[in-house]
Amino acid sequence: MKNLIVALLIIAAGNASAQQKFDPVLKKQLDSVLALDQKYREILTYLMDPNKKDSVLKTLPVKPEQATGYYWKLQTRADSSNLIFIENIFAKYGYPGKSLVGEPTNEAAWSVVQHSPKIDKYLPAIKTAAENKELPFRLYAMMLDRQLMYDGKEQIYGSQATSKPLRNGQNIGYYIWPIKEAATVNERRKQAGFDQTVEQNAKRLGIDYKVVKIEDVKW
């Protein structure tokens, strides 16, 4: 009985400690960061969609030919300020995960890093956060894929697309970046927590999926 009481006290203390770790002020700040991270990307996504572009252009306060550059400029400024803030958070707390800021706020730092030139710097911390269930593992998988693509290597989970020309000079538009062991990618995707196959994800992105080998990509 005594051992049981001690065990219950330890559990209670652990729960109290976990509650003390939650930071509502930081959560509010990161919610604002995440909103800013997505503020202009939604418009830019619509501008890249042939089915929505014309209707969206009618609502914008800039000339059609200037719209994409204008909103990318705004988003780039937002990304720069977000990254400064997030780097300070990393320095103070490490990755601000579920225990610290709750869900889905725990995805804010990931999103800022994913849209930055510093993925390689923070990828190890994000991997640790994912392994500790402070962040969905599929997000780490997406970031790993992106860094591998930036390094000119095969991705693992098939989450990244590109319009990079092929080595033979052929421009085939957007395609899924070459995947290591592509035949078994959907098994890895399922294990990582993705709810779509690579084919379904490609379709969501407006891409007809086909296997492209790394040696066929111009680098």
mmCIF file of C-alpha atoms in Angstrom:
data_model
loop_
_atom_site.group_PDB
_atom_site.id
_atom_site.type_symbol
_atom_site.label_atom_id
_atom_site.label_comp_id
_atom_site.label_asym_id
_atom_site.label_seq_id
_atom_site.Cartn_x
_atom_site.Cartn_y
_atom_site.Cartn_z
ATOM 1 C CA MET A 1 0.000 0.000 0.000
ATOM 2 C CA LYS A 2 2.820 2.370 0.942
ATOM 3 C CA ASN A 3 4.544 1.748 -2.379
ATOM 4 C CA LEU A 4 1.276 2.405 -4.200
ATOM 5 C CA ILE A 5 0.819 5.736 -2.422
ATOM 6 C CA VAL A 6 4.378 6.759 -3.282
ATOM 7 C CA ALA A 7 3.824 5.814 -6.898
ATOM 8 C CA LEU A 8 0.611 7.853 -7.033
ATOM 9 C CA LEU A 9 2.382 10.849 -5.526
ATOM 10 C CA ILE A 10 5.121 10.604 -8.150
ATOM 11 C CA ILE A 11 2.528 10.451 -10.923
ATOM 12 C CA ALA A 12 0.664 13.422 -9.448
ATOM 13 C CA ALA A 13 3.890 15.402 -9.199
ATOM 14 C CA GLY A 14 4.706 14.563 -12.795
ATOM 15 C CA ASN A 15 1.279 15.724 -13.954
ATOM 16 C CA ALA A 16 1.651 18.952 -12.015
ATOM 17 C CA SER A 17 5.068 19.505 -13.544
ATOM 18 C CA ALA A 18 3.660 18.905 -17.028
ATOM 19 C CA GLN A 19 0.901 21.462 -16.359
ATOM 20 C CA GLN A 20 3.446 24.033 -15.180
ATOM 21 C CA LYS A 21 5.341 23.613 -18.413
ATOM 22 C CA PHE A 22 2.376 24.840 -20.450
ATOM 23 C CA ASP A 23 2.925 28.480 -21.393
ATOM 24 C CA PRO A 24 -0.282 30.291 -22.466
ATOM 25 C CA VAL A 25 1.584 33.484 -23.339
ATOM 26 C CA LEU A 26 3.971 31.646 -25.641
ATOM 27 C CA LYS A 27 1.049 29.737 -27.138
ATOM 28 C CA LYS A 28 -0.664 33.013 -28.037
ATOM 29 C CA GLN A 29 2.530 34.356 -29.569
ATOM 30 C CA LEU A 30 3.064 31.214 -31.647
ATOM 31 C CA ASP A 31 -0.550 31.233 -32.810
ATOM 32 C CA SER A 32 0.116 34.710 -34.211
ATOM 33 C CA VAL A 33 3.340 33.487 -35.811
ATOM 34 C CA LEU A 34 1.518 30.606 -37.492
ATOM 35 C CA ALA A 35 -1.191 32.939 -38.793
ATOM 36 C CA LEU A 36 1.466 35.227 -40.261
ATOM 37 C CA ASP A 37 3.273 32.221 -41.760
ATOM 38 C CA GLN A 38 0.140 31.371 -43.735
ATOM 39 C CA LYS A 39 -1.185 34.909 -44.309
ATOM 40 C CA TYR A 40 -0.112 35.341 -47.939
ATOM 41 C CA ARG A 41 0.568 31.707 -48.838
ATOM 42 C CA GLU A 42 -3.128 31.049 -49.258
ATOM 43 C CA ILE A 43 -3.406 33.824 -51.837
ATOM 44 C CA LEU A 44 -0.257 32.591 -53.595
ATOM 45 C CA THR A 45 -1.669 29.067 -53.712
ATOM 46 C CA TYR A 46 -4.816 30.366 -55.358
ATOM 47 C CA LEU A 47 -2.729 32.343 -57.854
ATOM 48 C CA MET A 48 -1.026 29.086 -58.897
ATOM 49 C CA ASP A 49 -4.372 27.336 -59.387
ATOM 50 C CA PRO A 50 -5.687 27.867 -62.951
ATOM 51 C CA ASN A 51 -9.239 27.235 -61.720
ATOM 52 C CA LYS A 52 -9.092 29.968 -59.079
ATOM 53 C CA LYS A 53 -6.539 32.453 -60.351
ATOM 54 C CA ASP A 54 -8.852 34.695 -62.397
ATOM 55 C CA SER A 55 -11.490 35.034 -59.691
ATOM 56 C CA VAL A 56 -8.870 35.771 -57.024
ATOM 57 C CA LEU A 57 -7.116 38.395 -59.171
ATOM 58 C CA LYS A 58 -10.369 40.390 -59.340
ATOM 59 C CA THR A 59 -10.320 40.817 -55.553
ATOM 60 C CA LEU A 60 -6.705 41.927 -55.204
ATOM 61 C CA PRO A 61 -5.527 45.572 -54.952
ATOM 62 C CA VAL A 62 -2.686 45.119 -57.469
ATOM 63 C CA LYS A 63 -2.384 44.600 -61.210
ATOM 64 C CA PRO A 64 -2.678 40.934 -62.279
ATOM 65 C CA GLU A 65 0.865 40.817 -63.644
ATOM 66 C CA GLN A 66 2.226 42.158 -60.342
ATOM 67 C CA ALA A 67 0.212 39.989 -57.952
ATOM 68 C CA THR A 68 2.542 37.010 -57.501
ATOM 69 C CA GLY A 69 5.670 39.107 -56.978
ATOM 70 C CA TYR A 70 3.836 41.496 -54.668
ATOM 71 C CA TYR A 71 2.522 38.795 -52.342
ATOM 72 C CA TRP A 72 5.776 36.834 -52.350
ATOM 73 C CA LYS A 73 7.541 40.006 -51.234
ATOM 74 C CA LEU A 74 5.091 40.400 -48.348
ATOM 75 C CA GLN A 75 5.407 36.746 -47.383
ATOM 76 C CA THR A 76 9.193 36.876 -47.499
ATOM 77 C CA ARG A 77 9.193 39.793 -45.068
ATOM 78 C CA ALA A 78 6.822 37.902 -42.773
ATOM 79 C CA ASP A 79 8.981 34.772 -42.967
ATOM 80 C CA SER A 80 12.099 36.728 -42.026
ATOM 81 C CA SER A 81 10.536 38.261 -38.916
ATOM 82 C CA ASN A 82 8.983 34.925 -37.942
ATOM 83 C CA LEU A 83 12.339 33.160 -38.220
ATOM 84 C CA ILE A 84 14.044 35.670 -35.926
ATOM 85 C CA PHE A 85 11.365 35.090 -33.298
ATOM 86 C CA ILE A 86 11.454 31.298 -33.644
ATOM 87 C CA GLU A 87 15.243 31.151 -33.400
ATOM 88 C CA ASN A 88 15.008 32.993 -30.088
ATOM 89 C CA ILE A 89 12.394 30.477 -28.921
ATOM 90 C CA PHE A 90 14.638 27.556 -29.876
ATOM 91 C CA ALA A 91 17.509 29.138 -27.944
ATOM 92 C CA LYS A 92 15.355 29.538 -24.830
ATOM 93 C CA TYR A 93 13.146 26.423 -24.842
ATOM 94 C CA GLY A 94 14.368 24.065 -27.524
ATOM 95 C CA TYR A 95 11.488 22.954 -29.757
ATOM 96 C CA PRO A 96 8.191 24.458 -28.499
ATOM 97 C CA GLY A 97 6.147 21.265 -28.593
ATOM 98 C CA LYS A 98 2.798 19.951 -27.406
ATOM 99 C CA SER A 99 3.670 19.995 -23.699
ATOM 100 C CA LEU A 100 4.666 23.658 -23.829
ATOM 101 C CA VAL A 101 2.060 25.192 -26.159
ATOM 102 C CA GLY A 102 -0.538 22.518 -26.933
ATOM 103 C CA GLU A 103 -1.973 21.506 -30.314
ATOM 104 C CA PRO A 104 -1.993 22.649 -33.095
ATOM 105 C CA THR A 105 0.258 25.472 -31.860
ATOM 106 C CA ASN A 106 3.077 22.922 -31.602
ATOM 107 C CA GLU A 107 3.261 23.021 -35.412
ATOM 108 C CA ALA A 108 4.062 26.747 -35.594
ATOM 109 C CA ALA A 109 7.836 26.502 -35.198
ATOM 110 C CA TRP A 110 7.941 23.609 -37.637
ATOM 111 C CA SER A 111 6.086 25.632 -40.281
ATOM 112 C CA VAL A 112 8.432 28.609 -39.939
ATOM 113 C CA VAL A 113 11.528 26.431 -40.223
ATOM 114 C CA GLN A 114 10.023 24.491 -43.146
ATOM 115 C CA HIS A 115 9.679 27.777 -45.023
ATOM 116 C CA SER A 116 13.185 28.967 -44.136
ATOM 117 C CA PRO A 117 16.743 28.366 -45.407
ATOM 118 C CA LYS A 118 17.711 26.855 -42.029
ATOM 119 C CA ILE A 119 16.120 23.420 -42.158
ATOM 120 C CA ASP A 120 19.479 21.675 -41.802
ATOM 121 C CA LYS A 121 20.196 23.586 -38.574
ATOM 122 C CA TYR A 122 16.954 22.690 -36.820
ATOM 123 C CA LEU A 123 16.171 19.288 -38.348
ATOM 124 C CA PRO A 124 17.833 17.341 -35.476
ATOM 125 C CA ALA A 125 15.767 19.202 -32.851
ATOM 126 C CA ILE A 126 12.595 18.631 -34.829
ATOM 127 C CA LYS A 127 13.416 14.934 -35.185
ATOM 128 C CA THR A 128 13.794 14.685 -31.410
ATOM 129 C CA ALA A 129 10.493 16.507 -30.877
ATOM 130 C CA ALA A 130 8.742 14.101 -33.237
ATOM 131 C CA GLU A 131 10.267 11.044 -31.569
ATOM 132 C CA ASN A 132 9.091 12.393 -28.193
ATOM 133 C CA LYS A 133 5.570 12.921 -29.583
ATOM 134 C CA GLU A 134 5.806 16.682 -29.134
ATOM 135 C CA LEU A 135 5.149 17.050 -32.868
ATOM 136 C CA PRO A 136 3.454 14.768 -35.426
ATOM 137 C CA PHE A 137 6.110 12.511 -36.936
ATOM 138 C CA ARG A 138 4.772 13.096 -40.465
ATOM 139 C CA LEU A 139 5.878 16.738 -40.173
ATOM 140 C CA TYR A 140 9.422 15.688 -39.405
ATOM 141 C CA ALA A 141 9.169 13.323 -42.396
ATOM 142 C CA MET A 142 8.157 16.227 -44.641
ATOM 143 C CA MET A 143 11.034 18.345 -43.416
ATOM 144 C CA LEU A 144 13.515 15.516 -43.891
ATOM 145 C CA ASP A 145 12.250 15.036 -47.450
ATOM 146 C CA ARG A 146 12.671 18.738 -48.164
ATOM 147 C CA GLN A 147 16.247 18.822 -46.887
ATOM 148 C CA LEU A 148 17.119 15.713 -48.899
ATOM 149 C CA MET A 149 15.682 17.385 -52.003
ATOM 150 C CA TYR A 150 17.698 20.552 -51.317
ATOM 151 C CA ASP A 151 20.797 18.357 -51.026
ATOM 152 C CA GLY A 152 20.075 16.699 -54.381
ATOM 153 C CA LYS A 153 19.309 13.343 -52.732
ATOM 154 C CA GLU A 154 16.348 10.987 -52.965
ATOM 155 C CA GLN A 155 13.544 11.713 -50.540
ATOM 156 C CA ILE A 156 12.157 9.015 -48.233
ATOM 157 C CA TYR A 157 8.429 9.709 -47.933
ATOM 158 C CA GLY A 158 7.523 11.284 -51.279
ATOM 159 C CA SER A 159 6.162 14.500 -49.806
ATOM 160 C CA GLN A 160 8.081 17.008 -51.931
ATOM 161 C CA ALA A 161 7.500 18.197 -55.486
ATOM 162 C CA THR A 162 9.591 20.283 -57.858
ATOM 163 C CA SER A 163 9.574 21.730 -61.368
ATOM 164 C CA LYS A 164 13.345 21.363 -61.798
ATOM 165 C CA PRO A 165 14.206 20.456 -65.416
ATOM 166 C CA LEU A 166 15.353 16.938 -66.201
ATOM 167 C CA ARG A 167 18.909 16.177 -67.237
ATOM 168 C CA ASN A 168 17.872 15.685 -70.869
ATOM 169 C CA GLY A 169 16.608 19.268 -70.914
ATOM 170 C CA GLN A 170 12.961 18.247 -70.858
ATOM 171 C CA ASN A 171 10.677 20.424 -68.763
ATOM 172 C CA ILE A 172 7.752 18.311 -67.537
ATOM 173 C CA GLY A 173 6.302 20.849 -65.110
ATOM 174 C CA TYR A 174 5.817 19.839 -61.500
ATOM 175 C CA TYR A 175 6.586 16.271 -60.463
ATOM 176 C CA ILE A 176 7.259 14.396 -57.248
ATOM 177 C CA TRP A 177 10.964 14.577 -56.402
ATOM 178 C CA PRO A 178 12.735 11.188 -56.816
ATOM 179 C CA ILE A 179 12.008 8.747 -53.995
ATOM 180 C CA LYS A 180 14.350 6.177 -52.502
ATOM 181 C CA GLU A 181 12.822 2.703 -52.869
ATOM 182 C CA ALA A 182 9.702 4.190 -54.457
ATOM 183 C CA ALA A 183 7.924 0.835 -54.616
ATOM 184 C CA THR A 184 7.530 0.763 -50.839
ATOM 185 C CA VAL A 185 7.005 4.475 -50.182
ATOM 186 C CA ASN A 186 3.348 4.097 -49.205
ATOM 187 C CA GLU A 187 4.285 1.690 -46.423
ATOM 188 C CA ARG A 188 6.683 4.280 -45.029
ATOM 189 C CA ARG A 189 4.093 7.018 -45.416
ATOM 190 C CA LYS A 190 1.564 5.024 -43.428
ATOM 191 C CA GLN A 191 4.077 4.333 -40.661
ATOM 192 C CA ALA A 192 4.945 8.039 -40.498
ATOM 193 C CA GLY A 193 1.301 9.048 -40.084
ATOM 194 C CA PHE A 194 0.385 10.291 -43.569
ATOM 195 C CA ASP A 195 -3.268 9.674 -44.433
ATOM 196 C CA GLN A 196 -2.724 9.693 -48.217
ATOM 197 C CA THR A 197 -0.671 7.568 -50.565
ATOM 198 C CA VAL A 198 2.006 9.239 -52.657
ATOM 199 C CA GLU A 199 -0.349 9.021 -55.636
ATOM 200 C CA GLN A 200 -3.178 10.707 -53.721
ATOM 201 C CA ASN A 201 -0.855 13.392 -52.417
ATOM 202 C CA ALA A 202 0.413 14.114 -55.919
ATOM 203 C CA LYS A 203 -3.168 14.457 -57.134
ATOM 204 C CA ARG A 204 -3.894 16.871 -54.288
ATOM 205 C CA LEU A 205 -0.984 18.967 -55.558
ATOM 206 C CA GLY A 206 -2.333 18.836 -59.105
ATOM 207 C CA ILE A 207 0.387 16.443 -60.274
ATOM 208 C CA ASP A 208 0.089 13.199 -62.224
ATOM 209 C CA TYR A 209 2.362 10.893 -60.245
ATOM 210 C CA LYS A 210 5.113 9.055 -62.045
ATOM 211 C CA VAL A 211 8.414 7.676 -60.849
ATOM 212 C CA VAL A 212 11.378 9.906 -61.662
ATOM 213 C CA LYS A 213 14.896 8.664 -60.907
ATOM 214 C CA ILE A 214 17.503 10.851 -59.279
ATOM 215 C CA GLU A 215 19.910 10.347 -62.168
ATOM 216 C CA ASP A 216 17.305 11.860 -64.502
ATOM 217 C CA VAL A 217 17.166 15.147 -62.616
ATOM 218 C CA LYS A 218 19.421 18.015 -63.681
ATOM 219 C CA TRP A 219 21.610 19.069 -60.759
#
